[in-house]
Structures are given as structure tokens and as C-alpha cells.
Amino acid sequence: MKEAQEFVWMGAIPLQIHLHESEVTTVPPPPPALILAPRIGYLPLLLPLIKPYFSSTLPPGVDTVWFEYKGLPLKWYIPTGVLFDLLCAEPERPWNLTIHFRGYPSHLLIPCEGEDSVKWNFINSLKEADYIINGNCKNVMHMSQSDQLELWNSVVNANLEAFIRSSSKLKSGTIEDDYASKSSLSSQKSQKMIGEADTSVQTKTGKVPVRLYVWNVSEDFGDMEDAPPIDSWDRISYVNRPLEIHREEGKCFTLHDAIKTLLPELFGKKRKPKGEGNISQPLETGSTADDDPEIKLLRIQGIEPKLETPISWVANHLRHPENFLHVCVYIKVPSAKSL
Amino acid sequence: AGNFQFPEIGSLHLIRCYPPASAQAFAEKWKLNNPAYPPWTWVKSLEVPIFATNQVEEGYLSLENVCIVKSNDDEVASCVEGEASLYDKEDEESTDSATLSGNDNVQPYYFDFHIIYSASFRVPVLYFRAYCSDGRSLGLNEIESVLPANSAKVLLESKWTFITQEEHPYLNRPWCKLHPCGSSDWMKLLFQAVEKVDRPAMELYLVSWFSVVGPVIGLGIPIQMLKEP
């Protein structure tokens, strides 16, 4: 588990940040800022690193910072890595973003008053995940202010050791999966959450905090390079629903099963998960595989896990510090189903 | 609170039938008892592309264009716009049915309310926004100052509710949200205190919930809605 956590925490996106031309007051314009952004972090937290590049060229006034990619204002409370996985079908390195210090689009984005807003949002997500996993927010509520601050600072600094120390006070548990443990996909040792002295805690509710970002791609495209850009958040369906794992004897609840469970509107009830390694087979009703939406791409923490991976492994190893699993998925729905 | 058999509010969302029974019951009761108000309607999330592809809709309860008028001497009356729609707002002076005593310095504000189920906390959550006659959205501070004096007091003193600015779950816009964190707890208390009733628990749930939440944002709930029909 530790290796996977390290992988996740060390993940970073190289950014090339350009000041919006309307805010450039000097000639020549300042060169873009080159910043390595932690995947598990948030864009507003990078401001102390970015501002020095541009402070001498900004017009007078109060800063209201926001970021934009190809005209799309970026939601600051979505982790940087998730934004990248979602908006760059073909990963762009470095990722070219535009920064604005004026003209905050408050009709589109909720206000961000610096690090405090991001912290508040993070703690609330942590509480939400706590509620989903345990049926209450007690774990987070009982953390002292200084412990919460310590936890938050470890995220700001992408410091895994500090995070492990702080989060030992937060019993987030791991998802038990008999199937996965028997097939030795993860050793007993790795199933323990690092920092907890005792054995892994079965989540009380059997629910997994998941945030799904779905892009319904209407056209076919061969390469990811040809994917049309996302020009509005209205094109993305955001699904913030706990995943209920249905444990069946001898069967593994896979990532594919998880997606189908989270999007029953698309995948319908006529299909049943068949178990590990298999794509679900049509039942006797005669429905064909063509009826199911096609998952064109599924990304978590910048990787594309096999759909047959046990969801318990995915959730335990690839979750974000606030205990949510963020999943970006491009789906193509057969035209017969569209309105 | 471990052994309490809490009514499964999940069916508001998980049954995925249109419209969910308790939402419909609530809307019907509201209509019956609040003839002066516009009715609550069930909004399907058709604009959410992914959900537009099936027969069964996600959705939420919507009550829009509720006019709350605040005069300069802090008297507040809720008036009704009835069929007023967004693009008719310029005409609202003529359709205004506020019953204030001839005070000309009144500033009408319009509120939209959405009751959306939170799958994470398993409670309904109230989202709302406010805007002026010219369509300009009110910020959080402005909204708090526009709320009836009683509401502001309730807000300040209540440990169950507070308002934050967050993104609407479906509309990709900033709205105000009444925080649900304490909701499950006080709903459990409410149900424990209520004696055995014959009405379906589900139907009672939303009405009860709104009786606590409503006053915070200035929407009282007539006592008739809490009684047997």
C-alpha cells in the first residue's frame, strides 16, 4: 500500500502558466511560469509560486485569481491531477494554462479567497467521505484544530510522511474484499492502512466515496488527440454518489462493476456483473453488447487501470487525501439511447 | 443512534421513479395550503447529458421566483409572483402584490429554491439563490442581510444550519446551500418525538424537514401541512 500511496503523492503535472494578455502591461510580455504541480493538490495553492513571475506586470487593483484552460474557467476545488486527466484527452506536457488576476467569473465559479477556501473545501470533503464510510462525521469532528491544520499542511506540501502521521488520528479504514485477499493481489500487510497500529478496519457502511466525472462523447474519434475540447462544464456530468459494493460469494466486484453501479441510467438492469476477468455477457433477453455504452477511456490518478481490477484495490490505493476516489471517464452512448 | 429505524429517505433518490412519492406528496400539500405561493415543481435533470439518455430521471424540487420584499424600516413581507417568469421581471412592479403600508422604498428580491437529495448524507439539501429585479445575483452577505430578521436570528443561533456558497449539483453555477451536516441528527430526534402516525413516514419526512429548514430562509410552513389531510 505504501508504494501505491507514494506513487499517488509524488504524481505531478508540469504546468506552463501564461498570464492572460488583457492583464499584461509590460513590453515584452512576461514569460510563462513553469511550475510542477502536485496531482493531489489544488491550483490556488500554487499562487505563491506563480505570483513572483507576474507581479511586476499586473495592472493596479485587487487580485482575484482564477485559471483557465482553452477558455474553460477551471473549478479550483477539483484536484489538479483530476482536472488534467479530465480535460486533456491526450495528455499535454507541459500543460498550458492561463492565469487571470482580475475579472473573476463569479457567475460561473464559486468564490475562492485563497488557501482558506481550499482548506475549508478539503475538510468538508473529508467530512463527507467520513460520513459515507462510517455513517457519521465523528472522526473528523473529533480531530483538534491543530491536527486538522497539520493534516491540511501535509496536503499543501504534498508531504506523505506528515500526512501519514496526521491521518493516523483519522480512522478512514480500508475496504475489505475477501476475493482480493484470497487471490493474493494484495498481501495482508499491505491491506493495513499505514499509520494505523491495529488491523484494517472494515468500513461500517460498505460504501466507497467516489466522484465520477463523465464526458459523454457524441462523436467517434480515433486518437485522443482528435477529441474535441471541453468548452463548458455543462458537457461533463458530475456524479457524487457513494458506491455501494455488492459482495457476492466467489465473485470480485470490479472497477467495471463499479462504473455500471454508479451509472445505472446508462448501463441498465439487464446486465449482471459476471465476475473477474470477464466483460458482462448479455442475458437471454437477446440484448447485444452494442446496446451498452462504450467506455472509451477511464483514468484515475493519471493511469488507466484495467476494468477487471477489484474495486477494493482501486479505492484503497488510488484515493485522494480526502478519501475520495476521483474517476474520469469518457463514455460513448449508442445513438439509439440519446434523446 | 444505532438502533433507530430511520425511514429510508434514500428512496427519494434511489427508487428512480418519477416523481418520487414524498416529493409529490410535499408538492401537493404545499399547493393546497399555500395558494398564494407558486407551486413546487419537479425538475428533471434533462440538461445533464448523461441522464438524458434514459427513461428514469434524476431531479429535484424547484420553487422559483419567490418574491421577498424588504422595506427600509425592516418590515418584510413575502409576496407572490405567481406565473412570473424570469424574462418578465421588468414588469414586476405592476404585478407586485405586496401588502406593505404605502412605503415606496421597497426593494424586491427574488429567490429560487431547489430541494436536492444528497446521496452522501442521505438527506434533502436546500439550495437557493437570490437576485434583484434586474437579474443581478446577490452575494452571500447581501442575502443574509435581505433575509427576514427572524431568519437571520435563527441562522445565527442554530447549530444545525448555516449557509455557504457552493456549486449547484446539476447546474454548474454558484448557489447558496443550507448545510446538511446536522440534518440526520435532528431528523432522527424529530421522528423519535413524533407519536405513531398513520401517514407514510416518507411523506411526513419532507414536510418535517422543511418545517425546520423553511423558516431559516424566510419560508414559513403553514401548520395545516403538518396535520392529517
JSON list of N, CA and C in Angstrom, two decimals, chain A residues 246-284:
[
{"chain": "A", "resi": 246, "resn": "HIS", "atom": "N", "xyz": [-21.55, -4.53, -3.82]},
{"chain": "A", "resi": 246, "resn": "HIS", "atom": "CA", "xyz": [-22.36, -5.72, -3.61]},
{"chain": "A", "resi": 246, "resn": "HIS", "atom": "C", "xyz": [-21.44, -6.92, -3.57]},
{"chain": "A", "resi": 247, "resn": "ARG", "atom": "N", "xyz": [-21.30, -7.48, -2.38]},
{"chain": "A", "resi": 247, "resn": "ARG", "atom": "CA", "xyz": [-20.40, -8.62, -2.28]},
{"chain": "A", "resi": 247, "resn": "ARG", "atom": "C", "xyz": [-21.14, -9.91, -2.59]},
{"chain": "A", "resi": 248, "resn": "GLU", "atom": "N", "xyz": [-20.64, -10.60, -3.56]},
{"chain": "A", "resi": 248, "resn": "GLU", "atom": "CA", "xyz": [-21.22, -11.92, -3.87]},
{"chain": "A", "resi": 248, "resn": "GLU", "atom": "C", "xyz": [-20.15, -12.97, -3.66]},
{"chain": "A", "resi": 249, "resn": "GLU", "atom": "N", "xyz": [-20.58, -14.08, -3.12]},
{"chain": "A", "resi": 249, "resn": "GLU", "atom": "CA", "xyz": [-19.66, -15.17, -2.80]},
{"chain": "A", "resi": 249, "resn": "GLU", "atom": "C", "xyz": [-18.86, -15.60, -4.03]},
{"chain": "A", "resi": 250, "resn": "GLY", "atom": "N", "xyz": [-17.57, -15.58, -3.90]},
{"chain": "A", "resi": 250, "resn": "GLY", "atom": "CA", "xyz": [-16.75, -16.07, -5.01]},
{"chain": "A", "resi": 250, "resn": "GLY", "atom": "C", "xyz": [-16.60, -15.11, -6.18]},
{"chain": "A", "resi": 251, "resn": "LYS", "atom": "N", "xyz": [-17.24, -13.94, -6.07]},
{"chain": "A", "resi": 251, "resn": "LYS", "atom": "CA", "xyz": [-17.13, -13.01, -7.19]},
{"chain": "A", "resi": 251, "resn": "LYS", "atom": "C", "xyz": [-16.40, -11.76, -6.74]},
{"chain": "A", "resi": 252, "resn": "CYS", "atom": "N", "xyz": [-15.74, -11.17, -7.68]},
{"chain": "A", "resi": 252, "resn": "CYS", "atom": "CA", "xyz": [-14.99, -9.96, -7.39]},
{"chain": "A", "resi": 252, "resn": "CYS", "atom": "C", "xyz": [-15.76, -8.76, -7.93]},
{"chain": "A", "resi": 253, "resn": "PHE", "atom": "N", "xyz": [-15.89, -7.76, -7.11]},
{"chain": "A", "resi": 253, "resn": "PHE", "atom": "CA", "xyz": [-16.56, -6.54, -7.57]},
{"chain": "A", "resi": 253, "resn": "PHE", "atom": "C", "xyz": [-15.51, -5.67, -8.25]},
{"chain": "A", "resi": 254, "resn": "THR", "atom": "N", "xyz": [-15.60, -5.57, -9.55]},
{"chain": "A", "resi": 254, "resn": "THR", "atom": "CA", "xyz": [-14.54, -4.92, -10.30]},
{"chain": "A", "resi": 254, "resn": "THR", "atom": "C", "xyz": [-14.81, -3.44, -10.52]},
{"chain": "A", "resi": 255, "resn": "LEU", "atom": "N", "xyz": [-13.80, -2.79, -11.06]},
{"chain": "A", "resi": 255, "resn": "LEU", "atom": "CA", "xyz": [-13.93, -1.38, -11.42]},
{"chain": "A", "resi": 255, "resn": "LEU", "atom": "C", "xyz": [-15.06, -1.20, -12.43]},
{"chain": "A", "resi": 256, "resn": "HIS", "atom": "N", "xyz": [-15.15, -2.14, -13.36]},
{"chain": "A", "resi": 256, "resn": "HIS", "atom": "CA", "xyz": [-16.21, -2.08, -14.36]},
{"chain": "A", "resi": 256, "resn": "HIS", "atom": "C", "xyz": [-17.58, -2.18, -13.70]},
{"chain": "A", "resi": 257, "resn": "ASP", "atom": "N", "xyz": [-17.69, -3.09, -12.74]},
{"chain": "A", "resi": 257, "resn": "ASP", "atom": "CA", "xyz": [-18.95, -3.21, -11.99]},
{"chain": "A", "resi": 257, "resn": "ASP", "atom": "C", "xyz": [-19.27, -1.91, -11.29]},
{"chain": "A", "resi": 258, "resn": "ALA", "atom": "N", "xyz": [-18.23, -1.28, -10.76]},
{"chain": "A", "resi": 258, "resn": "ALA", "atom": "CA", "xyz": [-18.43, -0.02, -10.03]},
{"chain": "A", "resi": 258, "resn": "ALA", "atom": "C", "xyz": [-19.02, 1.05, -10.94]},
{"chain": "A", "resi": 259, "resn": "ILE", "atom": "N", "xyz": [-18.46, 1.17, -12.13]},
{"chain": "A", "resi": 259, "resn": "ILE", "atom": "CA", "xyz": [-18.96, 2.20, -13.07]},
{"chain": "A", "resi": 259, "resn": "ILE", "atom": "C", "xyz": [-20.41, 1.92, -13.43]},
{"chain": "A", "resi": 260, "resn": "LYS", "atom": "N", "xyz": [-20.71, 0.66, -13.65]},
{"chain": "A", "resi": 260, "resn": "LYS", "atom": "CA", "xyz": [-22.08, 0.31, -14.01]},
{"chain": "A", "resi": 260, "resn": "LYS", "atom": "C", "xyz": [-23.04, 0.57, -12.86]},
{"chain": "A", "resi": 261, "resn": "THR", "atom": "N", "xyz": [-22.57, 0.34, -11.65]},
{"chain": "A", "resi": 261, "resn": "THR", "atom": "CA", "xyz": [-23.40, 0.59, -10.48]},
{"chain": "A", "resi": 261, "resn": "THR", "atom": "C", "xyz": [-23.65, 2.08, -10.30]},
{"chain": "A", "resi": 262, "resn": "LEU", "atom": "N", "xyz": [-22.63, 2.88, -10.60]},
{"chain": "A", "resi": 262, "resn": "LEU", "atom": "CA", "xyz": [-22.76, 4.32, -10.42]},
{"chain": "A", "resi": 262, "resn": "LEU", "atom": "C", "xyz": [-23.58, 4.98, -11.52]},
{"chain": "A", "resi": 263, "resn": "LEU", "atom": "N", "xyz": [-23.67, 4.34, -12.64]},
{"chain": "A", "resi": 263, "resn": "LEU", "atom": "CA", "xyz": [-24.40, 4.92, -13.77]},
{"chain": "A", "resi": 263, "resn": "LEU", "atom": "C", "xyz": [-25.48, 3.96, -14.26]},
{"chain": "A", "resi": 264, "resn": "PRO", "atom": "N", "xyz": [-26.41, 3.61, -13.38]},
{"chain": "A", "resi": 264, "resn": "PRO", "atom": "CA", "xyz": [-27.43, 2.64, -13.81]},
{"chain": "A", "resi": 264, "resn": "PRO", "atom": "C", "xyz": [-28.29, 3.17, -14.93]},
{"chain": "A", "resi": 265, "resn": "GLU", "atom": "N", "xyz": [-28.39, 4.50, -15.03]},
{"chain": "A", "resi": 265, "resn": "GLU", "atom": "CA", "xyz": [-29.18, 5.08, -16.10]},
{"chain": "A", "resi": 265, "resn": "GLU", "atom": "C", "xyz": [-28.63, 4.68, -17.46]},
{"chain": "A", "resi": 266, "resn": "LEU", "atom": "N", "xyz": [-27.33, 4.49, -17.51]},
{"chain": "A", "resi": 266, "resn": "LEU", "atom": "CA", "xyz": [-26.71, 4.15, -18.79]},
{"chain": "A", "resi": 266, "resn": "LEU", "atom": "C", "xyz": [-26.60, 2.66, -18.99]},
{"chain": "A", "resi": 267, "resn": "PHE", "atom": "N", "xyz": [-26.27, 1.96, -17.91]},
{"chain": "A", "resi": 267, "resn": "PHE", "atom": "CA", "xyz": [-25.95, 0.55, -18.08]},
{"chain": "A", "resi": 267, "resn": "PHE", "atom": "C", "xyz": [-27.11, -0.37, -17.79]},
{"chain": "A", "resi": 268, "resn": "GLY", "atom": "N", "xyz": [-28.16, 0.18, -17.27]},
{"chain": "A", "resi": 268, "resn": "GLY", "atom": "CA", "xyz": [-29.41, -0.56, -17.16]},
{"chain": "A", "resi": 268, "resn": "GLY", "atom": "C", "xyz": [-29.33, -1.77, -16.26]},
{"chain": "A", "resi": 269, "resn": "LYS", "atom": "N", "xyz": [-30.46, -2.41, -16.07]},
{"chain": "A", "resi": 269, "resn": "LYS", "atom": "CA", "xyz": [-30.51, -3.53, -15.15]},
{"chain": "A", "resi": 269, "resn": "LYS", "atom": "C", "xyz": [-30.42, -4.86, -15.88]},
{"chain": "A", "resi": 270, "resn": "LYS", "atom": "N", "xyz": [-30.41, -4.80, -17.19]},
{"chain": "A", "resi": 270, "resn": "LYS", "atom": "CA", "xyz": [-30.45, -6.08, -17.89]},
{"chain": "A", "resi": 270, "resn": "LYS", "atom": "C", "xyz": [-29.11, -6.79, -17.89]},
{"chain": "A", "resi": 271, "resn": "ARG", "atom": "N", "xyz": [-28.10, -6.08, -17.38]},
{"chain": "A", "resi": 271, "resn": "ARG", "atom": "CA", "xyz": [-26.80, -6.72, -17.37]},
{"chain": "A", "resi": 271, "resn": "ARG", "atom": "C", "xyz": [-26.41, -7.05, -15.95]},
{"chain": "A", "resi": 272, "resn": "LYS", "atom": "N", "xyz": [-25.74, -8.18, -15.77]},
{"chain": "A", "resi": 272, "resn": "LYS", "atom": "CA", "xyz": [-25.26, -8.53, -14.44]},
{"chain": "A", "resi": 272, "resn": "LYS", "atom": "C", "xyz": [-23.76, -8.68, -14.51]},
{"chain": "A", "resi": 273, "resn": "PRO", "atom": "N", "xyz": [-23.07, -8.24, -13.49]},
{"chain": "A", "resi": 273, "resn": "PRO", "atom": "CA", "xyz": [-21.62, -8.45, -13.50]},
{"chain": "A", "resi": 273, "resn": "PRO", "atom": "C", "xyz": [-21.31, -9.93, -13.45]},
{"chain": "A", "resi": 274, "resn": "LYS", "atom": "N", "xyz": [-20.40, -10.36, -14.31]},
{"chain": "A", "resi": 274, "resn": "LYS", "atom": "CA", "xyz": [-20.14, -11.79, -14.42]},
{"chain": "A", "resi": 274, "resn": "LYS", "atom": "C", "xyz": [-19.02, -12.25, -13.51]},
{"chain": "A", "resi": 275, "resn": "GLY", "atom": "N", "xyz": [-18.24, -11.34, -13.00]},
{"chain": "A", "resi": 275, "resn": "GLY", "atom": "CA", "xyz": [-17.10, -11.78, -12.21]},
{"chain": "A", "resi": 275, "resn": "GLY", "atom": "C", "xyz": [-15.81, -11.35, -12.87]},
{"chain": "A", "resi": 276, "resn": "GLU", "atom": "N", "xyz": [-14.71, -11.65, -12.19]},
{"chain": "A", "resi": 276, "resn": "GLU", "atom": "CA", "xyz": [-13.45, -11.07, -12.63]},
{"chain": "A", "resi": 276, "resn": "GLU", "atom": "C", "xyz": [-13.02, -11.58, -13.99]},
{"chain": "A", "resi": 277, "resn": "GLY", "atom": "N", "xyz": [-12.43, -10.69, -14.66]},
{"chain": "A", "resi": 277, "resn": "GLY", "atom": "CA", "xyz": [-11.82, -11.06, -15.93]},
{"chain": "A", "resi": 277, "resn": "GLY", "atom": "C", "xyz": [-12.77, -11.07, -17.10]},
{"chain": "A", "resi": 278, "resn": "ASN", "atom": "N", "xyz": [-14.05, -11.04, -16.85]},
{"chain": "A", "resi": 278, "resn": "ASN", "atom": "CA", "xyz": [-14.98, -11.13, -17.99]},
{"chain": "A", "resi": 278, "resn": "ASN", "atom": "C", "xyz": [-15.74, -9.84, -18.18]},
{"chain": "A", "resi": 279, "resn": "ILE", "atom": "N", "xyz": [-15.96, -9.50, -19.40]},
{"chain": "A", "resi": 279, "resn": "ILE", "atom": "CA", "xyz": [-16.90, -8.41, -19.69]},
{"chain": "A", "resi": 279, "resn": "ILE", "atom": "C", "xyz": [-18.28, -9.03, -19.53]},
{"chain": "A", "resi": 280, "resn": "SER", "atom": "N", "xyz": [-19.22, -8.25, -19.07]},
{"chain": "A", "resi": 280, "resn": "SER", "atom": "CA", "xyz": [-20.54, -8.84, -18.81]},
{"chain": "A", "resi": 280, "resn": "SER", "atom": "C", "xyz": [-21.17, -9.36, -20.09]},
{"chain": "A", "resi": 281, "resn": "GLN", "atom": "N", "xyz": [-21.85, -10.47, -19.95]},
{"chain": "A", "resi": 281, "resn": "GLN", "atom": "CA", "xyz": [-22.49, -11.12, -21.10]},
{"chain": "A", "resi": 281, "resn": "GLN", "atom": "C", "xyz": [-23.96, -10.75, -21.15]},
{"chain": "A", "resi": 282, "resn": "PRO", "atom": "N", "xyz": [-24.51, -10.66, -22.33]},
{"chain": "A", "resi": 282, "resn": "PRO", "atom": "CA", "xyz": [-25.96, -10.37, -22.40]},
{"chain": "A", "resi": 282, "resn": "PRO", "atom": "C", "xyz": [-26.77, -11.53, -21.85]},
{"chain": "A", "resi": 283, "resn": "LEU", "atom": "N", "xyz": [-27.92, -11.20, -21.28]},
{"chain": "A", "resi": 283, "resn": "LEU", "atom": "CA", "xyz": [-28.81, -12.25, -20.78]},
{"chain": "A", "resi": 283, "resn": "LEU", "atom": "C", "xyz": [-29.66, -12.79, -21.93]},
{"chain": "A", "resi": 284, "resn": "GLU", "atom": "N", "xyz": [-30.58, -13.66, -21.55]},
{"chain": "A", "resi": 284, "resn": "GLU", "atom": "CA", "xyz": [-31.36, -14.32, -22.59]},
{"chain": "A", "resi": 284, "resn": "GLU", "atom": "C", "xyz": [-32.29, -13.37, -23.32]}
]
